[in-house]
mmCIF file of C-alpha atoms and ligand atoms in Angstrom:
data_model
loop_
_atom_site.group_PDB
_atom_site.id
_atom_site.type_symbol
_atom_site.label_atom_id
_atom_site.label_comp_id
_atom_site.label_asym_id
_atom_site.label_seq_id
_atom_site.Cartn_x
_atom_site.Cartn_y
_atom_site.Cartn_z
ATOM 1 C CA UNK A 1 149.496 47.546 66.678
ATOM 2 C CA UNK A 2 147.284 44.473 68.264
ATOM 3 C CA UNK A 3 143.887 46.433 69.861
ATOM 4 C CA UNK A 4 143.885 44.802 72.622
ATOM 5 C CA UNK A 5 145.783 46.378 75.382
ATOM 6 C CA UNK A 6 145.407 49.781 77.216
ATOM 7 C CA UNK A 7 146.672 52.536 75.145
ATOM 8 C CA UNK A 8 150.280 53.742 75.836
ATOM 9 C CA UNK A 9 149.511 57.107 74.016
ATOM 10 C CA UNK A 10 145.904 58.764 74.420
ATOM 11 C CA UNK A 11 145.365 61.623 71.370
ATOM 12 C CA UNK A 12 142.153 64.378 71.971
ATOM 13 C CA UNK A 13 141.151 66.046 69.019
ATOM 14 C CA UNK A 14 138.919 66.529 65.988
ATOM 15 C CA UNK A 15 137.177 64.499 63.717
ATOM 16 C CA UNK A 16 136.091 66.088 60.690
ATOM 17 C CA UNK A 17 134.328 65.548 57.466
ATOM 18 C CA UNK A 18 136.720 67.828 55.043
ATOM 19 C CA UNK A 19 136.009 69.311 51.740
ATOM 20 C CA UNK A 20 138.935 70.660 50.278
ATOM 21 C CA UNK A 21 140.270 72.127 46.772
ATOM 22 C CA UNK A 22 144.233 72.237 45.648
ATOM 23 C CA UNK A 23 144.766 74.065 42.726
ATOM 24 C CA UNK A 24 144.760 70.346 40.909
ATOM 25 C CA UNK A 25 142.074 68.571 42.549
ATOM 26 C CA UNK A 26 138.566 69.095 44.301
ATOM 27 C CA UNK A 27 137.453 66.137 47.280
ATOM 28 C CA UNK A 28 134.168 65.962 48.837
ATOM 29 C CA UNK A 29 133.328 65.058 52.103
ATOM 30 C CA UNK A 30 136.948 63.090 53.395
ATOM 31 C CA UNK A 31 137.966 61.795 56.508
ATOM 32 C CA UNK A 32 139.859 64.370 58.043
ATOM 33 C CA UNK A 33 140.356 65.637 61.867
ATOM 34 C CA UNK A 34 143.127 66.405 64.310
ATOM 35 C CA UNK A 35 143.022 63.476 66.072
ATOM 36 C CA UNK A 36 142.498 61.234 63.042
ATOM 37 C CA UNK A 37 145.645 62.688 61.673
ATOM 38 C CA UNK A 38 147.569 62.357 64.912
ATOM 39 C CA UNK A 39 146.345 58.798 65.463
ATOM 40 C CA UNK A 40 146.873 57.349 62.376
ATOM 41 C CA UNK A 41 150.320 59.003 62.714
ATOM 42 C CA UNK A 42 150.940 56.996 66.438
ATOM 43 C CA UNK A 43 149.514 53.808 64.985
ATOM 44 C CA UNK A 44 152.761 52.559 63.151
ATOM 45 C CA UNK A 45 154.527 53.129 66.456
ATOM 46 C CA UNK A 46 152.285 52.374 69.997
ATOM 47 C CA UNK A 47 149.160 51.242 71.044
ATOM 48 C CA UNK A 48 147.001 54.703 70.497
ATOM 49 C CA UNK A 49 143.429 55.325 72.271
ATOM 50 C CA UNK A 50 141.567 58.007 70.191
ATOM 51 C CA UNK A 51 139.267 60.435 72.098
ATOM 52 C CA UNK A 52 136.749 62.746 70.180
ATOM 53 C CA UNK A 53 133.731 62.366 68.911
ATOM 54 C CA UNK A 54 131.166 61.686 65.878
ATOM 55 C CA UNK A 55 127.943 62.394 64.781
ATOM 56 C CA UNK A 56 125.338 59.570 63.791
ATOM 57 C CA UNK A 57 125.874 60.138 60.034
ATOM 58 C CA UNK A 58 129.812 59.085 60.208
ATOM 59 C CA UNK A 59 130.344 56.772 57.584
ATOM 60 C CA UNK A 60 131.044 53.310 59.051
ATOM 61 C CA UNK A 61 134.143 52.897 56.570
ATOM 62 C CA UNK A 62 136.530 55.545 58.207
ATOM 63 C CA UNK A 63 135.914 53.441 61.602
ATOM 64 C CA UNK A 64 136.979 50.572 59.592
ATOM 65 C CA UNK A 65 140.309 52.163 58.660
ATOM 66 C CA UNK A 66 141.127 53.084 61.728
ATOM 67 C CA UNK A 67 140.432 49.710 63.523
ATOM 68 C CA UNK A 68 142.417 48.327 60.200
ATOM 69 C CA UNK A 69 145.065 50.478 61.666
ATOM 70 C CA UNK A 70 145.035 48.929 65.656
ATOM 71 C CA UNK A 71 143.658 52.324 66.594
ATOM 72 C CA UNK A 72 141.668 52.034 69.822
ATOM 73 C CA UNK A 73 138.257 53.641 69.600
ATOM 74 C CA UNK A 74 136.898 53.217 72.806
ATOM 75 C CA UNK A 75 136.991 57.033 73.480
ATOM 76 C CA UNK A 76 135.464 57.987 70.590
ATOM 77 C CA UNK A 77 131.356 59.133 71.410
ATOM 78 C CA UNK A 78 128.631 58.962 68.774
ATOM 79 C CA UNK A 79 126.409 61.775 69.182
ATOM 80 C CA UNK A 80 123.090 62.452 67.818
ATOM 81 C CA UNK A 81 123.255 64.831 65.052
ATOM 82 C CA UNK A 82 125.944 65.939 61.897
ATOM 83 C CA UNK A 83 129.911 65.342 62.102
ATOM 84 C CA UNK A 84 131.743 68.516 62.552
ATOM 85 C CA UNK A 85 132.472 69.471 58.846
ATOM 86 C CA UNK A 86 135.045 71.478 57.602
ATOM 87 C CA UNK A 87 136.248 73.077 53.959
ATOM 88 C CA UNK A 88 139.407 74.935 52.839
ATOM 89 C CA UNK A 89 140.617 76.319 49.418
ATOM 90 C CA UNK A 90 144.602 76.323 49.083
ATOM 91 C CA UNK A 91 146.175 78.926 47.444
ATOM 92 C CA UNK A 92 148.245 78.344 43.349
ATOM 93 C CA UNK A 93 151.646 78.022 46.121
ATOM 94 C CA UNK A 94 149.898 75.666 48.617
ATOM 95 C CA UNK A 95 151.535 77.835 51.363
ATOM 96 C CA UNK A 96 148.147 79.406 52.159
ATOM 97 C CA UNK A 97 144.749 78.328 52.549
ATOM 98 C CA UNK A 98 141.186 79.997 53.559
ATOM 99 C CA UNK A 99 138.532 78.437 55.407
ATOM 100 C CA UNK A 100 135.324 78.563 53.588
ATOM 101 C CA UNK A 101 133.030 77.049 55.982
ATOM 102 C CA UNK A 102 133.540 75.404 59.429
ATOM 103 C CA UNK A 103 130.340 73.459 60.850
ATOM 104 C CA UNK A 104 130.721 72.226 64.501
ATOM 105 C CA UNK A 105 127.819 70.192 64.472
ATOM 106 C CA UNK A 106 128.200 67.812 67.560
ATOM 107 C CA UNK A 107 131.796 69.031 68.612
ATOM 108 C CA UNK A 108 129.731 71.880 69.690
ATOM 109 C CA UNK A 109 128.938 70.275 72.401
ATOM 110 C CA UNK A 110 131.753 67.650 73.050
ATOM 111 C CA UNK A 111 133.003 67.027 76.249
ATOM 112 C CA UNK A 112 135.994 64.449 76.176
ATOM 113 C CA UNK A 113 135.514 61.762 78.646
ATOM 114 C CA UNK A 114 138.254 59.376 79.098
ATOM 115 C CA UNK A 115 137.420 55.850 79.154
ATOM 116 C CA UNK A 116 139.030 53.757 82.319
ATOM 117 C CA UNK A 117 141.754 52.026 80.471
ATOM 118 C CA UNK A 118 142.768 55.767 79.031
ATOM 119 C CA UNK A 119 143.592 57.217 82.277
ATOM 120 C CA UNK A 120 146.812 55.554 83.190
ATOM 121 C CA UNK A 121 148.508 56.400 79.756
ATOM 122 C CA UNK A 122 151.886 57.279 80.266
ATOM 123 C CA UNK A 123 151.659 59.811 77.255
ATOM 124 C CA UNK A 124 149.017 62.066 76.640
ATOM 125 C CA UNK A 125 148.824 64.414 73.413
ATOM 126 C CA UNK A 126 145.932 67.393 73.951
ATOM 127 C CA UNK A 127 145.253 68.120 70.435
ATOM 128 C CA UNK A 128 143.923 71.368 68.671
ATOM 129 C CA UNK A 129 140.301 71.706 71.088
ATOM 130 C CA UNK A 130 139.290 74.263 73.250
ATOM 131 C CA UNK A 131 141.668 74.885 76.153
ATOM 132 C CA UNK A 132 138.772 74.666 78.995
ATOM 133 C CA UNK A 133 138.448 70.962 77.152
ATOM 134 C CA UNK A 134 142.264 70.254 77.271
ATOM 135 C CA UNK A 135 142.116 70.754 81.015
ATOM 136 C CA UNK A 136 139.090 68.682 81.044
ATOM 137 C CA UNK A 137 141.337 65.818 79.737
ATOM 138 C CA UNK A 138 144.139 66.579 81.901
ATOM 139 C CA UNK A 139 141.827 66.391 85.329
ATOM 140 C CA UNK A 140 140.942 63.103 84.248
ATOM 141 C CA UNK A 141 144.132 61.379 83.656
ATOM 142 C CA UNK A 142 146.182 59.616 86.890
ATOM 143 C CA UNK A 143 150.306 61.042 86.470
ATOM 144 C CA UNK A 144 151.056 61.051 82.731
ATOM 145 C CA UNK A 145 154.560 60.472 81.752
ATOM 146 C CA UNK A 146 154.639 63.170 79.181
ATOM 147 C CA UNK A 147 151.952 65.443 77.300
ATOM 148 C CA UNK A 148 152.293 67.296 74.707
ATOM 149 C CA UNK A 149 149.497 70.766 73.680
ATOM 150 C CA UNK A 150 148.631 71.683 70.732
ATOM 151 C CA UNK A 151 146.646 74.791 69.783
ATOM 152 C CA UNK A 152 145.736 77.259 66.990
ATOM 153 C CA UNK A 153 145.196 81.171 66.356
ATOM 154 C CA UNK A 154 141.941 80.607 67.588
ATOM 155 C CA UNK A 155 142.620 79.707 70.725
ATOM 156 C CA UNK A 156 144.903 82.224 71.291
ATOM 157 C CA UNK A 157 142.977 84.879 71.012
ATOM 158 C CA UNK A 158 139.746 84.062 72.528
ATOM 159 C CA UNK A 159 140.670 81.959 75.562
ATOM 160 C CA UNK A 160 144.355 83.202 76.125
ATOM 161 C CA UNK A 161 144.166 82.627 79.917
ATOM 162 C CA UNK A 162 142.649 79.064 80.160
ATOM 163 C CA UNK A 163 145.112 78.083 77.064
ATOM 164 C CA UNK A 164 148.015 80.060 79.806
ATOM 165 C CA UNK A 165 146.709 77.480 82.205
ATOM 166 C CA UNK A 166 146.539 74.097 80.829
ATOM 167 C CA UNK A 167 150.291 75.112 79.082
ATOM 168 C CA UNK A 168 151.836 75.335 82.102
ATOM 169 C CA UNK A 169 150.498 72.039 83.279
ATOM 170 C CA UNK A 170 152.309 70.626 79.858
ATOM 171 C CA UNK A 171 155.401 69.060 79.198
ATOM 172 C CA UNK A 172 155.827 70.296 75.913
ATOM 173 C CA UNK A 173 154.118 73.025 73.488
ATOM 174 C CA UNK A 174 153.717 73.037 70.025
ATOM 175 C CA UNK A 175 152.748 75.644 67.465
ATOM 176 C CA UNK A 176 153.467 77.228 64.513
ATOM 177 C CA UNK A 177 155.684 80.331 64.107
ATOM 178 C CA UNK A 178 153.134 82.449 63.477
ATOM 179 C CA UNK A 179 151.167 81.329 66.611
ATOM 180 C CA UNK A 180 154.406 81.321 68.806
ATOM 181 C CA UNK A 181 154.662 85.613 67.622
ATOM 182 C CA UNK A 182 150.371 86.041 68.110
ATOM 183 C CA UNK A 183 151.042 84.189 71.371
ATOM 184 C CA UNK A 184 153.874 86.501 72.752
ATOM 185 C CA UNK A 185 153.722 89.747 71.128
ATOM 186 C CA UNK A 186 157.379 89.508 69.482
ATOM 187 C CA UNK A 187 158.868 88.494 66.039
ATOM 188 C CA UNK A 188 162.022 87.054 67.483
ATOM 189 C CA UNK A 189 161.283 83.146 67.599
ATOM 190 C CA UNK A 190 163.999 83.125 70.256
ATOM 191 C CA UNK A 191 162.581 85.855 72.452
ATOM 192 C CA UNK A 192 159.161 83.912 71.681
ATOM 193 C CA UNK A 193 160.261 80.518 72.835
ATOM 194 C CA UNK A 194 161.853 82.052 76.053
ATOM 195 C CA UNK A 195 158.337 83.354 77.221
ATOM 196 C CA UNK A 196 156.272 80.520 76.419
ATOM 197 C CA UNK A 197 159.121 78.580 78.549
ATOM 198 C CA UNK A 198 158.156 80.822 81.263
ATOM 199 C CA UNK A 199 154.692 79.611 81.140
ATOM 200 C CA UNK A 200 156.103 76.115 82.416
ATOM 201 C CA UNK A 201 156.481 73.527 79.945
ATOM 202 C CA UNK A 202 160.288 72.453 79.767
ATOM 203 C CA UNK A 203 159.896 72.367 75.758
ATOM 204 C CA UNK A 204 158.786 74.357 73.304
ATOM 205 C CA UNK A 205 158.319 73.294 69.605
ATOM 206 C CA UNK A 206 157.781 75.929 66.620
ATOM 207 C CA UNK A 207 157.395 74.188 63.479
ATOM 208 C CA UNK A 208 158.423 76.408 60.656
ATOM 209 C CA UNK A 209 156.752 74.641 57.800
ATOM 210 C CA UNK A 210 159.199 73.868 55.035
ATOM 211 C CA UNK A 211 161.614 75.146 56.962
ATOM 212 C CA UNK A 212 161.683 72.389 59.318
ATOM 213 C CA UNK A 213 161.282 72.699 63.169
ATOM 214 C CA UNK A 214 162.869 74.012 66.362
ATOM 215 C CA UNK A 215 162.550 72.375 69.559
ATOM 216 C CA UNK A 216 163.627 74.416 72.588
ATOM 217 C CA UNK A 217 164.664 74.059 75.969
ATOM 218 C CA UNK A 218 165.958 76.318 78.926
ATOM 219 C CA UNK A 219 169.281 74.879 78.005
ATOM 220 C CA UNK A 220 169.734 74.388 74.442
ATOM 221 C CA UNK A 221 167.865 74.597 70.854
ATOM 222 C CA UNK A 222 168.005 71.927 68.057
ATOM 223 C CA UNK A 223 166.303 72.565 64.892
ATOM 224 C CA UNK A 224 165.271 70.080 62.288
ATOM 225 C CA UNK A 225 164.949 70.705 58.763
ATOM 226 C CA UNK A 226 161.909 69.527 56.675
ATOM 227 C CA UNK A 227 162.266 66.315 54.709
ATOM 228 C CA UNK A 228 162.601 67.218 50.962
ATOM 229 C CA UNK A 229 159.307 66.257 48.705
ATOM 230 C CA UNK A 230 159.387 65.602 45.161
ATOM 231 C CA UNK A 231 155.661 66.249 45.158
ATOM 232 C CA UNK A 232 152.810 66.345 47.286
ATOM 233 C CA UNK A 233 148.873 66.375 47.206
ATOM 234 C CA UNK A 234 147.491 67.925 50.216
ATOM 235 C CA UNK A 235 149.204 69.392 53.420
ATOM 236 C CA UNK A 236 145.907 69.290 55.495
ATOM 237 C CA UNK A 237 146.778 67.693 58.833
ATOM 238 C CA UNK A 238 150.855 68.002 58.567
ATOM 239 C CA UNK A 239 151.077 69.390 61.585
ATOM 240 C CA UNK A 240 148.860 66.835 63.590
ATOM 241 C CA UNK A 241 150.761 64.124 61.626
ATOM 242 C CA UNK A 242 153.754 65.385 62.367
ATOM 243 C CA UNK A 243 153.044 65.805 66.517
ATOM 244 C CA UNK A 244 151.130 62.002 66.519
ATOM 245 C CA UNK A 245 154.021 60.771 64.956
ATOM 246 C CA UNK A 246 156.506 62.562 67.253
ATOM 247 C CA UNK A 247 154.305 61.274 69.779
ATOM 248 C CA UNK A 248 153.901 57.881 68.849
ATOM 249 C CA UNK A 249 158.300 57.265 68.796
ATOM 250 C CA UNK A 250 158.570 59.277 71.998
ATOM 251 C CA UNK A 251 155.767 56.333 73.450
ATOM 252 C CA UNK A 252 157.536 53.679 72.156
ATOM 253 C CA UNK A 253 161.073 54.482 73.422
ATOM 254 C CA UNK A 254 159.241 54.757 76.942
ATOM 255 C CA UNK A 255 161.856 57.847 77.534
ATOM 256 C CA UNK A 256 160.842 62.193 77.580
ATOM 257 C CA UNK A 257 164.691 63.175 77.603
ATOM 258 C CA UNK A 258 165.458 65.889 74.980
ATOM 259 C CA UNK A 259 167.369 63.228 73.098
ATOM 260 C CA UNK A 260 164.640 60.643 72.811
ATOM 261 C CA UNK A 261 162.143 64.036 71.750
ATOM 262 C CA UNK A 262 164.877 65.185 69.392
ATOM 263 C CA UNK A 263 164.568 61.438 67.487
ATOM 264 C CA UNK A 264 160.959 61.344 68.001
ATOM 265 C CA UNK A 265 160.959 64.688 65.430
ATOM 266 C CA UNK A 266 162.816 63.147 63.012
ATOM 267 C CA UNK A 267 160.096 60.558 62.975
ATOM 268 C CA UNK A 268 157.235 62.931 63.235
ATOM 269 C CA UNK A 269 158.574 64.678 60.456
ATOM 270 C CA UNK A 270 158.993 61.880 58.036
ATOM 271 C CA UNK A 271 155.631 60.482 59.152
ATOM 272 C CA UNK A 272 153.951 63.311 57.550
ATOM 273 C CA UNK A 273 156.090 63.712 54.900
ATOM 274 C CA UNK A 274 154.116 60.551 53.561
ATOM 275 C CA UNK A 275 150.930 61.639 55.032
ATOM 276 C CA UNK A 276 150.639 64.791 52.222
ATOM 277 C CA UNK A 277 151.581 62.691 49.615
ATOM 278 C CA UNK A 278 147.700 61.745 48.864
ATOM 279 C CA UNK A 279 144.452 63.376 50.676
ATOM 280 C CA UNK A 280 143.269 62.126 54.043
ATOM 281 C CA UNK A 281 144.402 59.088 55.503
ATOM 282 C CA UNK A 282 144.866 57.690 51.759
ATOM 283 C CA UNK A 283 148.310 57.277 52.433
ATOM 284 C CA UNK A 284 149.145 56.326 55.593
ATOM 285 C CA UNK A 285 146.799 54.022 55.268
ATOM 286 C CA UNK A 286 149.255 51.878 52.798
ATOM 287 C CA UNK A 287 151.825 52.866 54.592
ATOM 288 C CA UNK A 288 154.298 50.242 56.973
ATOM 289 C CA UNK A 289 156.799 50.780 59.897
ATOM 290 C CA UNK A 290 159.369 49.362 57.264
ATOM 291 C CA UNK A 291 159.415 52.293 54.712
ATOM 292 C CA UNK A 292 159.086 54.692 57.595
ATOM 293 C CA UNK A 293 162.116 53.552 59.106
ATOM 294 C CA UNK A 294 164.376 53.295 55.410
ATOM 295 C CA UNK A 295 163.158 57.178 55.214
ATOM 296 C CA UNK A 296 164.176 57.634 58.637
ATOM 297 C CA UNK A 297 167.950 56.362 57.924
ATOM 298 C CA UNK A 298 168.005 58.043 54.634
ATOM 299 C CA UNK A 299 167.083 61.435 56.209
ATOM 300 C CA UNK A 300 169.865 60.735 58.247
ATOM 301 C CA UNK A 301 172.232 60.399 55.672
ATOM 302 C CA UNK A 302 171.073 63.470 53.670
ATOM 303 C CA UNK A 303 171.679 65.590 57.359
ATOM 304 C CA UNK A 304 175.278 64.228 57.212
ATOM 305 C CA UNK A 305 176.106 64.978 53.700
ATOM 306 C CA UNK A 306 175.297 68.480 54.364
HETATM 307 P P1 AMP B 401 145.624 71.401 60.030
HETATM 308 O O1 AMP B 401 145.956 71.257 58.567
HETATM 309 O O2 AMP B 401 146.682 70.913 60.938
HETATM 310 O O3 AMP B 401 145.111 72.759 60.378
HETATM 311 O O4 AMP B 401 144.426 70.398 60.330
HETATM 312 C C1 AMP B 401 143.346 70.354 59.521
HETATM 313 C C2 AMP B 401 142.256 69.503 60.152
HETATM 314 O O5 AMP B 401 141.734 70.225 61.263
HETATM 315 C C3 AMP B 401 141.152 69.268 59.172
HETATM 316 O O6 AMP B 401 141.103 67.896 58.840
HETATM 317 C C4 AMP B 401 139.886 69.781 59.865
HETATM 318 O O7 AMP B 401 138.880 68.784 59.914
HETATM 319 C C5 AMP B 401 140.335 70.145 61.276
HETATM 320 N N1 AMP B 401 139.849 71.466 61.701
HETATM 321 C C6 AMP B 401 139.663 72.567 60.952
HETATM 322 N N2 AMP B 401 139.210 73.601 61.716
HETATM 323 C C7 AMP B 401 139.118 73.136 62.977
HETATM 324 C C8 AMP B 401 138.709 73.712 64.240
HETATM 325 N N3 AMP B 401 138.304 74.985 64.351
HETATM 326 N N4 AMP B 401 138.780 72.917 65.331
HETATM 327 C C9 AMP B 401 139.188 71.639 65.244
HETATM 328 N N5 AMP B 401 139.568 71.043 64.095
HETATM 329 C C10 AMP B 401 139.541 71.772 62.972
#
């Protein structure tokens, strides 16, 4: 995407120096991040303004790859001070993972500011920050089309109310099933969905790992299932691939109907379906709208031969 117009999609998120060991492989001190993810992700679909923020030691070649990409950067601060770092160990299965050290560094003390051009976005996607933060980006934007929330364990259970708050001001939620039962109290993912409903976003998204995803509505439920990998390096930053991508077709189709959302996850889900093929960005960085699109239709055919 050219650089030069206002976004149509503004992403809030991380930025993170990662560390992180697969049973296979050990890499030191990668580009990694919510919002990196996510933006990267929107790139190959709308013009995408990134807001976080950076310390002084952020290595001037991820900046690069990102304006390779057409990502705007004019909401991204530079602070004084260390990059928030983070480092996870995946488990033999590569279902789990542990955190082994989280460093907020200048996130600490980020507050997301949104720069002019940002604030008439017609789509707005709060990533994984602080709730109280999330609302901070929602004051400042004029009548968004369409936002999506995202949000973690965390969150959940040491800011419940302000995450209550900014959910119900949201279009759509998304989380993992495990968050969706923290979140409510109940295993059912039905029962689940129908309370978080009640907290006022008119969709509700559980992603269900390899299982796919379920979007759900007051009226109806449509579930997606994952796309089928012959191999894959590193699932950090599926799920923010997955929602910037979902994001970034929704944006382009200019529509927020449950048909247009329902396409946009088929995207979403393809996008990062490349995305853990290779650590970091690495592969979405080679990536095109092209192959994105022949995985697209052959997803499609796979559904129908079911
Ligand atoms: P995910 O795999 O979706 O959990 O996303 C992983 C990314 O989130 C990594 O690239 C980290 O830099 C970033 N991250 C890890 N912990 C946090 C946190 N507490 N807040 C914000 N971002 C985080």
């Amino acid at each position: 995407m050219n650089s030069s117009s206002a976004p149509t999609l503004v992403i809030v998120g991380s930025v993170g120096i990662d560390t992180i060991e697969t049973p296979r492989e050990k890499r030191i001190e990668i580009l990694g991040g919510s919002v990196s993810y996510a933006c990267a992700a929107a790139s190959f679909f709308v013009q995408t303004g990134m807001v976080g923020v950076v310390g002084t030691d952020f290595p001037a070649e991820h900046r690069e790859l990102w304006e390779r990409m057409g990502i705007d950067l004019a909401g991204l601060q530079t602070e004084e001070g260390k990059t928030f770092r983070w480092s996870g160990v995946y488990e033999e299965n590569m279902d789990n993972r542990e955190t082994l050290v989280t460093e907020l560094n200048v996130f600490e003390t980020f507050s997301p500011e949104l720069p002019e051009a940002y604030r008439d976005a017609p789509y707005l996607f709060l990533g994984n920050i602080a709730p109280a933060l999330q609302l901070h980006v929602l004051e400042q934007v004029h009548s968004p089309k369409f936002v999506l929330i995202d949000t973690m364990d965390l969150w959940i259970n040491i800011a419940r109310d302000e995450l209550v708050e900014v959910v119900g001001k949201c279009d759509m939620l998304t989380l993992n099933e495990s968050e969706a039962r923290l979140f409510t109290g109940t295993d059912s993912l039905a029962e689940a969905a129908d309370i978080l409903l009640g907290m006022g976003p008119r969709f509700v998204l559980i992603k269900k790992g390899e299982s796919g995803s379920m979007l759900v509505s007051s009226e109806t439920s449509f579930s997606i299932p994952a796309y089928k990998l012959d191999y894959f390096k590193d699932p950090t930053g599926a799920g923010d691939t997955f929602a910037g991508g979902l994001m970034g077709a929704l944006a382009e189709s200019g529509k927020v109907d449950e048909e247009a959302i329902r396409r946009a996850m088929v995207y979403g889900s393809v996008t990062a379906a490349f995305g853990v093929e290779e650590f970091s960005l690495e592969r979405l960085a080679t990536l095109d709208r092209i192959q994105i699109d022949a995985r697209v239709e052959e997803f499609k055919a796979s559904r129908l031969a079911e």
